[in-house]
Short mmCIF file of N, CA and C in Angstrom, two decimals:
data_model
loop_
_atom_site.label_atom_id
_atom_site.label_comp_id
_atom_site.label_asym_id
_atom_site.label_seq_id
_atom_site.Cartn_x
_atom_site.Cartn_y
_atom_site.Cartn_z
N MET A 1 0.85 -1.17 0.00
CA MET A 1 0.00 0.00 0.00
C MET A 1 0.89 1.23 0.00
N ASP A 2 0.69 2.12 -0.97
CA ASP A 2 1.51 3.32 -1.01
C ASP A 2 1.05 4.34 0.03
N SER A 3 1.81 5.40 0.16
CA SER A 3 1.56 6.38 1.20
C SER A 3 0.19 7.05 1.05
N ALA A 4 -0.22 7.38 -0.15
CA ALA A 4 -1.52 8.03 -0.37
C ALA A 4 -2.66 7.08 -0.01
N GLU A 5 -2.52 5.81 -0.36
CA GLU A 5 -3.56 4.82 0.01
C GLU A 5 -3.63 4.66 1.52
N TYR A 6 -2.48 4.59 2.15
CA TYR A 6 -2.44 4.46 3.61
C TYR A 6 -3.11 5.66 4.27
N GLU A 7 -2.76 6.85 3.82
CA GLU A 7 -3.37 8.06 4.39
C GLU A 7 -4.88 8.06 4.18
N GLY A 8 -5.34 7.58 3.05
CA GLY A 8 -6.78 7.47 2.80
C GLY A 8 -7.44 6.52 3.77
N LYS A 9 -6.80 5.40 4.03
CA LYS A 9 -7.33 4.43 4.99
C LYS A 9 -7.45 5.05 6.37
N ILE A 10 -6.40 5.71 6.80
CA ILE A 10 -6.39 6.32 8.14
C ILE A 10 -7.45 7.41 8.22
N ALA A 11 -7.57 8.22 7.19
CA ALA A 11 -8.57 9.29 7.19
C ALA A 11 -9.96 8.72 7.33
N SER A 12 -10.22 7.56 6.74
CA SER A 12 -11.55 6.96 6.84
C SER A 12 -11.85 6.49 8.25
N ARG A 13 -10.83 6.23 9.05
CA ARG A 13 -11.01 5.79 10.44
C ARG A 13 -11.32 6.95 11.38
N PHE A 14 -11.07 8.15 10.92
CA PHE A 14 -11.27 9.34 11.75
C PHE A 14 -12.71 9.43 12.27
N ALA A 15 -13.69 9.15 11.41
CA ALA A 15 -15.10 9.28 11.79
C ALA A 15 -15.46 8.38 12.98
N ALA A 16 -14.81 7.25 13.11
CA ALA A 16 -15.10 6.36 14.23
C ALA A 16 -14.77 7.02 15.56
N PHE A 17 -13.78 7.87 15.57
CA PHE A 17 -13.42 8.57 16.79
C PHE A 17 -14.23 9.85 16.98
N ASP A 18 -14.62 10.48 15.90
CA ASP A 18 -15.40 11.73 15.98
C ASP A 18 -16.85 11.37 16.28
N GLN A 19 -17.11 10.92 17.49
CA GLN A 19 -18.42 10.41 17.89
C GLN A 19 -19.55 11.41 17.71
N ASP A 20 -19.26 12.69 17.92
CA ASP A 20 -20.34 13.70 17.84
C ASP A 20 -20.42 14.37 16.46
N GLY A 21 -19.57 13.98 15.53
CA GLY A 21 -19.62 14.51 14.18
C GLY A 21 -19.20 15.97 14.05
N SER A 22 -18.40 16.45 15.00
CA SER A 22 -18.00 17.86 15.00
C SER A 22 -16.91 18.19 14.00
N GLY A 23 -16.29 17.17 13.44
CA GLY A 23 -15.17 17.40 12.53
C GLY A 23 -13.84 17.38 13.25
N TYR A 24 -13.86 17.17 14.55
CA TYR A 24 -12.67 17.07 15.38
C TYR A 24 -12.85 15.93 16.36
N ILE A 25 -11.73 15.38 16.78
CA ILE A 25 -11.75 14.42 17.88
C ILE A 25 -11.32 15.20 19.11
N ASP A 26 -12.09 15.07 20.18
CA ASP A 26 -11.76 15.76 21.42
C ASP A 26 -12.13 14.91 22.62
N ARG A 27 -11.84 15.42 23.77
CA ARG A 27 -12.10 14.70 25.02
C ARG A 27 -13.55 14.23 25.12
N GLU A 28 -14.48 15.08 24.67
CA GLU A 28 -15.90 14.74 24.76
C GLU A 28 -16.26 13.52 23.91
N ASP A 29 -15.55 13.30 22.81
CA ASP A 29 -15.80 12.11 22.02
C ASP A 29 -15.47 10.85 22.81
N PHE A 30 -14.42 10.90 23.58
CA PHE A 30 -14.02 9.75 24.39
C PHE A 30 -14.95 9.55 25.58
N SER A 31 -15.30 10.62 26.26
CA SER A 31 -16.21 10.47 27.40
C SER A 31 -17.60 10.09 26.91
N GLY A 32 -18.01 10.58 25.74
CA GLY A 32 -19.29 10.19 25.16
C GLY A 32 -19.33 8.71 24.81
N ALA A 33 -18.22 8.21 24.27
CA ALA A 33 -18.15 6.77 23.96
C ALA A 33 -18.26 5.95 25.23
N ALA A 34 -17.60 6.41 26.29
CA ALA A 34 -17.67 5.70 27.57
C ALA A 34 -19.11 5.69 28.08
N ALA A 35 -19.76 6.82 28.04
CA ALA A 35 -21.15 6.92 28.52
C ALA A 35 -22.08 6.00 27.72
N ALA A 36 -21.88 5.95 26.41
CA ALA A 36 -22.71 5.10 25.56
C ALA A 36 -22.51 3.62 25.88
N LEU A 37 -21.26 3.22 26.10
CA LEU A 37 -20.99 1.82 26.46
C LEU A 37 -21.61 1.47 27.82
N LEU A 38 -21.49 2.37 28.77
CA LEU A 38 -22.06 2.10 30.09
C LEU A 38 -23.57 1.96 29.98
N ALA A 39 -24.20 2.82 29.22
CA ALA A 39 -25.66 2.73 29.06
C ALA A 39 -26.07 1.41 28.37
N GLU A 40 -25.32 1.02 27.35
CA GLU A 40 -25.64 -0.21 26.61
C GLU A 40 -25.59 -1.44 27.51
N PHE A 41 -24.64 -1.44 28.43
CA PHE A 41 -24.47 -2.62 29.29
C PHE A 41 -24.99 -2.39 30.71
N SER A 42 -25.83 -1.38 30.87
CA SER A 42 -26.50 -1.08 32.16
C SER A 42 -25.52 -1.04 33.32
N THR A 43 -24.45 -0.30 33.12
CA THR A 43 -23.42 -0.16 34.13
C THR A 43 -23.39 1.31 34.57
N THR A 44 -23.39 1.56 35.86
CA THR A 44 -23.41 2.93 36.33
C THR A 44 -22.01 3.57 36.25
N ALA A 45 -22.02 4.86 36.03
CA ALA A 45 -20.76 5.60 35.94
C ALA A 45 -19.99 5.59 37.25
N ARG A 46 -20.70 5.50 38.36
CA ARG A 46 -20.04 5.52 39.68
C ARG A 46 -19.51 4.17 40.12
N SER A 47 -19.83 3.13 39.39
CA SER A 47 -19.33 1.80 39.74
C SER A 47 -17.83 1.74 39.44
N ASP A 48 -17.17 0.73 39.96
CA ASP A 48 -15.74 0.55 39.67
C ASP A 48 -15.51 0.41 38.17
N LYS A 49 -16.37 -0.37 37.50
CA LYS A 49 -16.24 -0.54 36.04
C LYS A 49 -16.46 0.79 35.31
N GLY A 50 -17.44 1.55 35.76
CA GLY A 50 -17.73 2.83 35.14
C GLY A 50 -16.58 3.80 35.31
N GLN A 51 -16.04 3.88 36.51
CA GLN A 51 -14.90 4.77 36.75
C GLN A 51 -13.68 4.35 35.95
N ALA A 52 -13.45 3.05 35.87
CA ALA A 52 -12.31 2.55 35.08
C ALA A 52 -12.49 2.91 33.60
N LEU A 53 -13.73 2.83 33.10
CA LEU A 53 -13.95 3.16 31.71
C LEU A 53 -13.73 4.65 31.45
N TYR A 54 -14.21 5.49 32.32
CA TYR A 54 -13.98 6.94 32.14
C TYR A 54 -12.49 7.28 32.26
N ASN A 55 -11.81 6.64 33.21
CA ASN A 55 -10.36 6.87 33.34
C ASN A 55 -9.63 6.37 32.10
N GLY A 56 -10.04 5.22 31.57
CA GLY A 56 -9.45 4.70 30.34
C GLY A 56 -9.71 5.61 29.15
N ALA A 57 -10.92 6.16 29.09
CA ALA A 57 -11.24 7.10 28.00
C ALA A 57 -10.35 8.33 28.08
N GLU A 58 -10.13 8.84 29.28
CA GLU A 58 -9.26 10.00 29.45
C GLU A 58 -7.82 9.66 29.07
N ALA A 59 -7.35 8.49 29.47
CA ALA A 59 -6.00 8.09 29.11
C ALA A 59 -5.86 7.93 27.60
N PHE A 60 -6.86 7.37 26.96
CA PHE A 60 -6.83 7.21 25.51
C PHE A 60 -6.80 8.58 24.83
N TRP A 61 -7.65 9.49 25.30
CA TRP A 61 -7.64 10.85 24.76
C TRP A 61 -6.26 11.49 24.92
N GLN A 62 -5.70 11.40 26.10
CA GLN A 62 -4.39 12.01 26.36
C GLN A 62 -3.32 11.42 25.45
N GLY A 63 -3.36 10.11 25.25
CA GLY A 63 -2.39 9.47 24.36
C GLY A 63 -2.56 9.92 22.93
N MET A 64 -3.81 10.00 22.46
CA MET A 64 -4.03 10.45 21.10
C MET A 64 -3.63 11.91 20.93
N ALA A 65 -4.03 12.74 21.89
CA ALA A 65 -3.68 14.17 21.81
C ALA A 65 -2.16 14.34 21.83
N GLY A 66 -1.47 13.54 22.60
CA GLY A 66 -0.01 13.63 22.66
C GLY A 66 0.65 13.32 21.35
N ILE A 67 0.06 12.45 20.58
CA ILE A 67 0.60 12.08 19.27
C ILE A 67 0.14 13.03 18.18
N ALA A 68 -1.12 13.45 18.23
CA ALA A 68 -1.70 14.11 17.06
C ALA A 68 -2.06 15.58 17.21
N ASP A 69 -2.29 16.07 18.42
CA ASP A 69 -2.72 17.47 18.57
C ASP A 69 -1.52 18.40 18.50
N VAL A 70 -1.04 18.63 17.30
CA VAL A 70 0.20 19.39 17.13
C VAL A 70 0.05 20.87 17.44
N ASP A 71 -1.16 21.42 17.31
CA ASP A 71 -1.31 22.86 17.60
C ASP A 71 -1.77 23.12 19.04
N GLY A 72 -1.99 22.08 19.83
CA GLY A 72 -2.30 22.22 21.25
C GLY A 72 -3.67 22.81 21.56
N ASP A 73 -4.62 22.71 20.62
CA ASP A 73 -5.94 23.29 20.86
C ASP A 73 -6.92 22.34 21.54
N GLN A 74 -6.43 21.20 22.01
CA GLN A 74 -7.24 20.20 22.72
C GLN A 74 -8.31 19.55 21.83
N ARG A 75 -8.00 19.48 20.56
CA ARG A 75 -8.82 18.74 19.62
C ARG A 75 -7.93 18.31 18.46
N VAL A 76 -8.30 17.21 17.85
CA VAL A 76 -7.51 16.64 16.77
C VAL A 76 -8.32 16.72 15.48
N SER A 77 -7.79 17.47 14.52
CA SER A 77 -8.44 17.58 13.23
C SER A 77 -8.19 16.30 12.43
N ARG A 78 -8.92 16.15 11.35
CA ARG A 78 -8.72 15.00 10.47
C ARG A 78 -7.28 14.95 9.96
N GLN A 79 -6.75 16.11 9.58
CA GLN A 79 -5.37 16.13 9.06
C GLN A 79 -4.37 15.79 10.16
N GLU A 80 -4.58 16.31 11.37
CA GLU A 80 -3.68 15.97 12.47
C GLU A 80 -3.73 14.47 12.76
N PHE A 81 -4.91 13.89 12.69
CA PHE A 81 -5.08 12.46 12.93
C PHE A 81 -4.27 11.66 11.90
N VAL A 82 -4.42 12.01 10.65
CA VAL A 82 -3.72 11.30 9.58
C VAL A 82 -2.21 11.50 9.73
N THR A 83 -1.78 12.73 9.92
CA THR A 83 -0.35 13.02 10.04
C THR A 83 0.24 12.29 11.26
N GLY A 84 -0.45 12.31 12.38
CA GLY A 84 0.03 11.62 13.59
C GLY A 84 0.16 10.14 13.36
N ALA A 85 -0.82 9.54 12.72
CA ALA A 85 -0.78 8.10 12.46
C ALA A 85 0.38 7.74 11.53
N VAL A 86 0.53 8.54 10.47
CA VAL A 86 1.61 8.26 9.52
C VAL A 86 2.97 8.43 10.17
N LYS A 87 3.12 9.49 10.95
CA LYS A 87 4.41 9.79 11.55
C LYS A 87 4.77 8.85 12.70
N TRP A 88 3.84 8.57 13.58
CA TRP A 88 4.15 7.86 14.82
C TRP A 88 3.70 6.40 14.88
N LEU A 89 2.73 6.02 14.05
CA LEU A 89 2.12 4.72 14.26
C LEU A 89 2.24 3.72 13.12
N ARG A 90 2.48 4.19 11.91
CA ARG A 90 2.46 3.29 10.77
C ARG A 90 3.40 2.10 10.95
N ASP A 91 4.59 2.37 11.39
CA ASP A 91 5.57 1.30 11.54
C ASP A 91 5.56 0.67 12.93
N ASN A 92 4.68 1.14 13.80
CA ASN A 92 4.61 0.60 15.15
C ASN A 92 3.16 0.62 15.64
N PRO A 93 2.28 -0.23 15.05
CA PRO A 93 0.87 -0.23 15.45
C PRO A 93 0.68 -0.63 16.90
N GLN A 94 1.66 -1.34 17.46
CA GLN A 94 1.53 -1.74 18.87
C GLN A 94 1.50 -0.51 19.78
N ARG A 95 2.13 0.57 19.35
CA ARG A 95 2.09 1.81 20.12
C ARG A 95 0.65 2.29 20.27
N PHE A 96 -0.13 2.18 19.20
CA PHE A 96 -1.54 2.57 19.24
C PHE A 96 -2.30 1.68 20.20
N ALA A 97 -2.03 0.38 20.16
CA ALA A 97 -2.68 -0.56 21.07
C ALA A 97 -2.37 -0.19 22.52
N GLU A 98 -1.16 0.23 22.79
CA GLU A 98 -0.78 0.60 24.15
C GLU A 98 -1.52 1.87 24.60
N ILE A 99 -1.70 2.81 23.68
CA ILE A 99 -2.46 4.02 24.02
C ILE A 99 -3.92 3.65 24.33
N ALA A 100 -4.46 2.73 23.56
CA ALA A 100 -5.85 2.34 23.72
C ALA A 100 -6.08 1.35 24.86
N ARG A 101 -5.03 0.69 25.33
CA ARG A 101 -5.19 -0.41 26.30
C ARG A 101 -6.03 -0.07 27.53
N PRO A 102 -5.82 1.05 28.21
CA PRO A 102 -6.65 1.30 29.41
C PRO A 102 -8.14 1.39 29.08
N PHE A 103 -8.48 2.04 27.98
CA PHE A 103 -9.88 2.14 27.58
C PHE A 103 -10.42 0.77 27.17
N LEU A 104 -9.69 0.06 26.34
CA LEU A 104 -10.16 -1.24 25.88
C LEU A 104 -10.27 -2.24 27.02
N HIS A 105 -9.32 -2.21 27.94
CA HIS A 105 -9.37 -3.11 29.09
C HIS A 105 -10.66 -2.86 29.88
N ALA A 106 -10.97 -1.59 30.13
CA ALA A 106 -12.16 -1.24 30.89
C ALA A 106 -13.42 -1.55 30.08
N ALA A 107 -13.41 -1.31 28.78
CA ALA A 107 -14.57 -1.62 27.93
C ALA A 107 -14.83 -3.12 27.92
N ILE A 108 -13.78 -3.90 27.89
CA ILE A 108 -13.92 -5.35 27.94
C ILE A 108 -14.58 -5.77 29.25
N ALA A 109 -14.15 -5.17 30.35
CA ALA A 109 -14.76 -5.49 31.65
C ALA A 109 -16.25 -5.17 31.66
N VAL A 110 -16.62 -4.07 31.05
CA VAL A 110 -18.03 -3.68 30.99
C VAL A 110 -18.82 -4.67 30.12
N ALA A 111 -18.27 -5.04 28.98
CA ALA A 111 -18.96 -5.92 28.05
C ALA A 111 -18.92 -7.41 28.44
N ASP A 112 -18.02 -7.77 29.33
CA ASP A 112 -17.91 -9.15 29.82
C ASP A 112 -18.95 -9.34 30.91
N GLU A 113 -20.12 -9.76 30.51
CA GLU A 113 -21.26 -9.80 31.41
C GLU A 113 -21.24 -10.96 32.43
N ASP A 114 -20.41 -11.98 32.18
CA ASP A 114 -20.40 -13.09 33.12
C ASP A 114 -19.01 -13.43 33.65
N GLY A 115 -18.01 -12.60 33.34
CA GLY A 115 -16.67 -12.82 33.84
C GLY A 115 -15.89 -13.89 33.10
N GLU A 116 -16.41 -14.38 32.00
CA GLU A 116 -15.77 -15.46 31.25
C GLU A 116 -15.15 -15.00 29.95
N GLY A 117 -15.17 -13.70 29.68
CA GLY A 117 -14.70 -13.16 28.41
C GLY A 117 -15.88 -12.57 27.64
N VAL A 118 -15.59 -11.72 26.72
CA VAL A 118 -16.62 -11.06 25.93
C VAL A 118 -17.14 -12.02 24.87
N THR A 119 -18.43 -12.16 24.78
CA THR A 119 -19.01 -12.98 23.73
C THR A 119 -19.03 -12.19 22.42
N PRO A 120 -19.09 -12.87 21.30
CA PRO A 120 -19.23 -12.14 20.04
C PRO A 120 -20.47 -11.24 20.01
N GLY A 121 -21.55 -11.68 20.64
CA GLY A 121 -22.77 -10.87 20.70
C GLY A 121 -22.55 -9.57 21.47
N ALA A 122 -21.86 -9.66 22.59
CA ALA A 122 -21.56 -8.46 23.38
C ALA A 122 -20.59 -7.56 22.63
N ALA A 123 -19.62 -8.14 21.95
CA ALA A 123 -18.67 -7.34 21.14
C ALA A 123 -19.41 -6.60 20.04
N GLU A 124 -20.35 -7.28 19.41
CA GLU A 124 -21.14 -6.63 18.35
C GLU A 124 -21.93 -5.46 18.93
N ARG A 125 -22.55 -5.64 20.08
CA ARG A 125 -23.30 -4.54 20.71
C ARG A 125 -22.38 -3.36 21.00
N ALA A 126 -21.20 -3.64 21.54
CA ALA A 126 -20.24 -2.57 21.86
C ALA A 126 -19.81 -1.85 20.61
N LEU A 127 -19.51 -2.57 19.56
CA LEU A 127 -19.09 -1.94 18.30
C LEU A 127 -20.20 -1.07 17.73
N ARG A 128 -21.41 -1.54 17.79
CA ARG A 128 -22.54 -0.75 17.27
C ARG A 128 -22.72 0.55 18.06
N VAL A 129 -22.57 0.47 19.37
CA VAL A 129 -22.69 1.65 20.21
C VAL A 129 -21.59 2.66 19.86
N LEU A 130 -20.44 2.16 19.47
CA LEU A 130 -19.31 3.02 19.12
C LEU A 130 -19.36 3.51 17.67
N GLY A 131 -20.45 3.22 16.99
CA GLY A 131 -20.65 3.79 15.67
C GLY A 131 -20.32 2.92 14.48
N VAL A 132 -20.02 1.65 14.72
CA VAL A 132 -19.74 0.74 13.62
C VAL A 132 -21.10 0.25 13.06
N GLY A 133 -21.21 0.22 11.75
CA GLY A 133 -22.43 -0.25 11.11
C GLY A 133 -22.76 -1.68 11.48
N ALA A 134 -24.05 -2.02 11.36
CA ALA A 134 -24.53 -3.34 11.81
C ALA A 134 -23.81 -4.50 11.13
N GLU A 135 -23.69 -4.44 9.83
CA GLU A 135 -23.05 -5.54 9.09
C GLU A 135 -21.57 -5.68 9.45
N GLU A 136 -20.88 -4.54 9.49
CA GLU A 136 -19.46 -4.57 9.81
C GLU A 136 -19.25 -5.01 11.26
N ALA A 137 -20.11 -4.57 12.18
CA ALA A 137 -19.99 -4.96 13.59
C ALA A 137 -20.17 -6.46 13.74
N ALA A 138 -21.16 -7.03 13.05
CA ALA A 138 -21.39 -8.47 13.14
C ALA A 138 -20.20 -9.25 12.61
N ARG A 139 -19.68 -8.81 11.46
CA ARG A 139 -18.51 -9.50 10.87
C ARG A 139 -17.30 -9.39 11.80
N ALA A 140 -17.03 -8.19 12.30
CA ALA A 140 -15.87 -7.98 13.15
C ALA A 140 -15.98 -8.79 14.44
N ALA A 141 -17.17 -8.83 15.04
CA ALA A 141 -17.34 -9.59 16.28
C ALA A 141 -17.05 -11.07 16.06
N THR A 142 -17.47 -11.59 14.94
CA THR A 142 -17.21 -12.99 14.63
C THR A 142 -15.71 -13.21 14.41
N GLU A 143 -15.08 -12.32 13.67
CA GLU A 143 -13.64 -12.45 13.39
C GLU A 143 -12.79 -12.28 14.64
N LEU A 144 -13.26 -11.49 15.60
CA LEU A 144 -12.48 -11.28 16.82
C LEU A 144 -12.31 -12.57 17.61
N ASP A 145 -13.27 -13.45 17.52
CA ASP A 145 -13.16 -14.73 18.21
C ASP A 145 -12.30 -15.66 17.36
N ALA A 146 -11.02 -15.31 17.28
CA ALA A 146 -10.10 -16.00 16.37
C ALA A 146 -9.98 -17.50 16.64
N ASP A 147 -10.06 -17.90 17.90
CA ASP A 147 -9.92 -19.33 18.20
C ASP A 147 -11.25 -20.07 18.23
N GLY A 148 -12.35 -19.36 18.00
CA GLY A 148 -13.66 -19.99 17.89
C GLY A 148 -14.21 -20.55 19.18
N ASP A 149 -13.72 -20.07 20.34
CA ASP A 149 -14.19 -20.62 21.61
C ASP A 149 -15.43 -19.90 22.15
N GLY A 150 -15.96 -18.96 21.39
CA GLY A 150 -17.16 -18.24 21.84
C GLY A 150 -16.87 -17.10 22.79
N ARG A 151 -15.59 -16.83 23.01
CA ARG A 151 -15.18 -15.74 23.90
C ARG A 151 -14.05 -14.97 23.22
N ILE A 152 -14.07 -13.66 23.43
CA ILE A 152 -13.04 -12.79 22.85
C ILE A 152 -12.21 -12.26 23.99
N HIS A 153 -10.92 -12.43 23.88
CA HIS A 153 -10.02 -12.05 24.97
C HIS A 153 -9.29 -10.76 24.64
N GLU A 154 -8.75 -10.14 25.66
CA GLU A 154 -8.18 -8.80 25.53
C GLU A 154 -7.10 -8.72 24.44
N GLN A 155 -6.20 -9.66 24.39
CA GLN A 155 -5.12 -9.57 23.40
C GLN A 155 -5.66 -9.64 21.98
N GLU A 156 -6.69 -10.46 21.75
CA GLU A 156 -7.32 -10.52 20.44
C GLU A 156 -7.90 -9.15 20.05
N ILE A 157 -8.50 -8.48 21.02
CA ILE A 157 -9.11 -7.17 20.77
C ILE A 157 -8.04 -6.13 20.52
N LEU A 158 -7.00 -6.09 21.34
CA LEU A 158 -5.94 -5.10 21.15
C LEU A 158 -5.25 -5.24 19.80
N THR A 159 -4.94 -6.45 19.43
CA THR A 159 -4.27 -6.69 18.16
C THR A 159 -5.15 -6.26 16.98
N SER A 160 -6.40 -6.64 17.02
CA SER A 160 -7.33 -6.28 15.95
C SER A 160 -7.58 -4.79 15.90
N PHE A 161 -7.71 -4.16 17.06
CA PHE A 161 -7.96 -2.72 17.12
C PHE A 161 -6.82 -1.96 16.49
N ALA A 162 -5.61 -2.29 16.84
CA ALA A 162 -4.44 -1.60 16.29
C ALA A 162 -4.36 -1.84 14.79
N ALA A 163 -4.58 -3.06 14.37
CA ALA A 163 -4.52 -3.38 12.94
C ALA A 163 -5.55 -2.59 12.14
N TYR A 164 -6.75 -2.50 12.68
CA TYR A 164 -7.84 -1.81 11.99
C TYR A 164 -7.52 -0.33 11.78
N TYR A 165 -6.96 0.28 12.80
CA TYR A 165 -6.75 1.72 12.74
C TYR A 165 -5.44 2.14 12.09
N VAL A 166 -4.39 1.39 12.23
CA VAL A 166 -3.09 1.93 11.76
C VAL A 166 -2.26 1.02 10.88
N THR A 167 -2.62 -0.25 10.70
CA THR A 167 -1.79 -1.13 9.89
C THR A 167 -2.23 -1.13 8.44
N PRO A 168 -1.30 -0.93 7.53
CA PRO A 168 -1.67 -1.01 6.10
C PRO A 168 -2.19 -2.40 5.79
N GLU A 169 -3.22 -2.44 4.98
CA GLU A 169 -3.78 -3.72 4.55
C GLU A 169 -2.90 -4.27 3.41
N PRO A 170 -2.77 -5.59 3.32
CA PRO A 170 -1.92 -6.16 2.26
C PRO A 170 -2.51 -5.90 0.87
#
């Protein structure tokens, strides 16, 4: 994949983070995503899981802003997002997974309704709440269960998340 194709792919991922459609990614997009996940899984914000999710959302925002908010205005434009991904993440997608880890870890805890791992059905619900279309959410949830055991584990999610957002497709 050449540089222009890669930048196009990354730009298309921007909308998934711009939860409110403002044209920028900001702290409110992350806290809004946390609130939507908590509502979907009937988890209160004041619970340990709720607090962990909000803390994870803030950590994710801080990590993204640290990489991409070059003008320091506390929001990430589409161009800043693309430039940050190309400059800092293209050759090291694991770095993106590490930035996302606190949020994803907490989101997994919220979606893991029985303590045995996230089911594909719960993963699909979470993806839909985060703005993924129905068909793509269903496909992704099935693919996340790489070993076919009916449960999706944290490492499977982190690897797939990083690949989706920053790894060039073959």
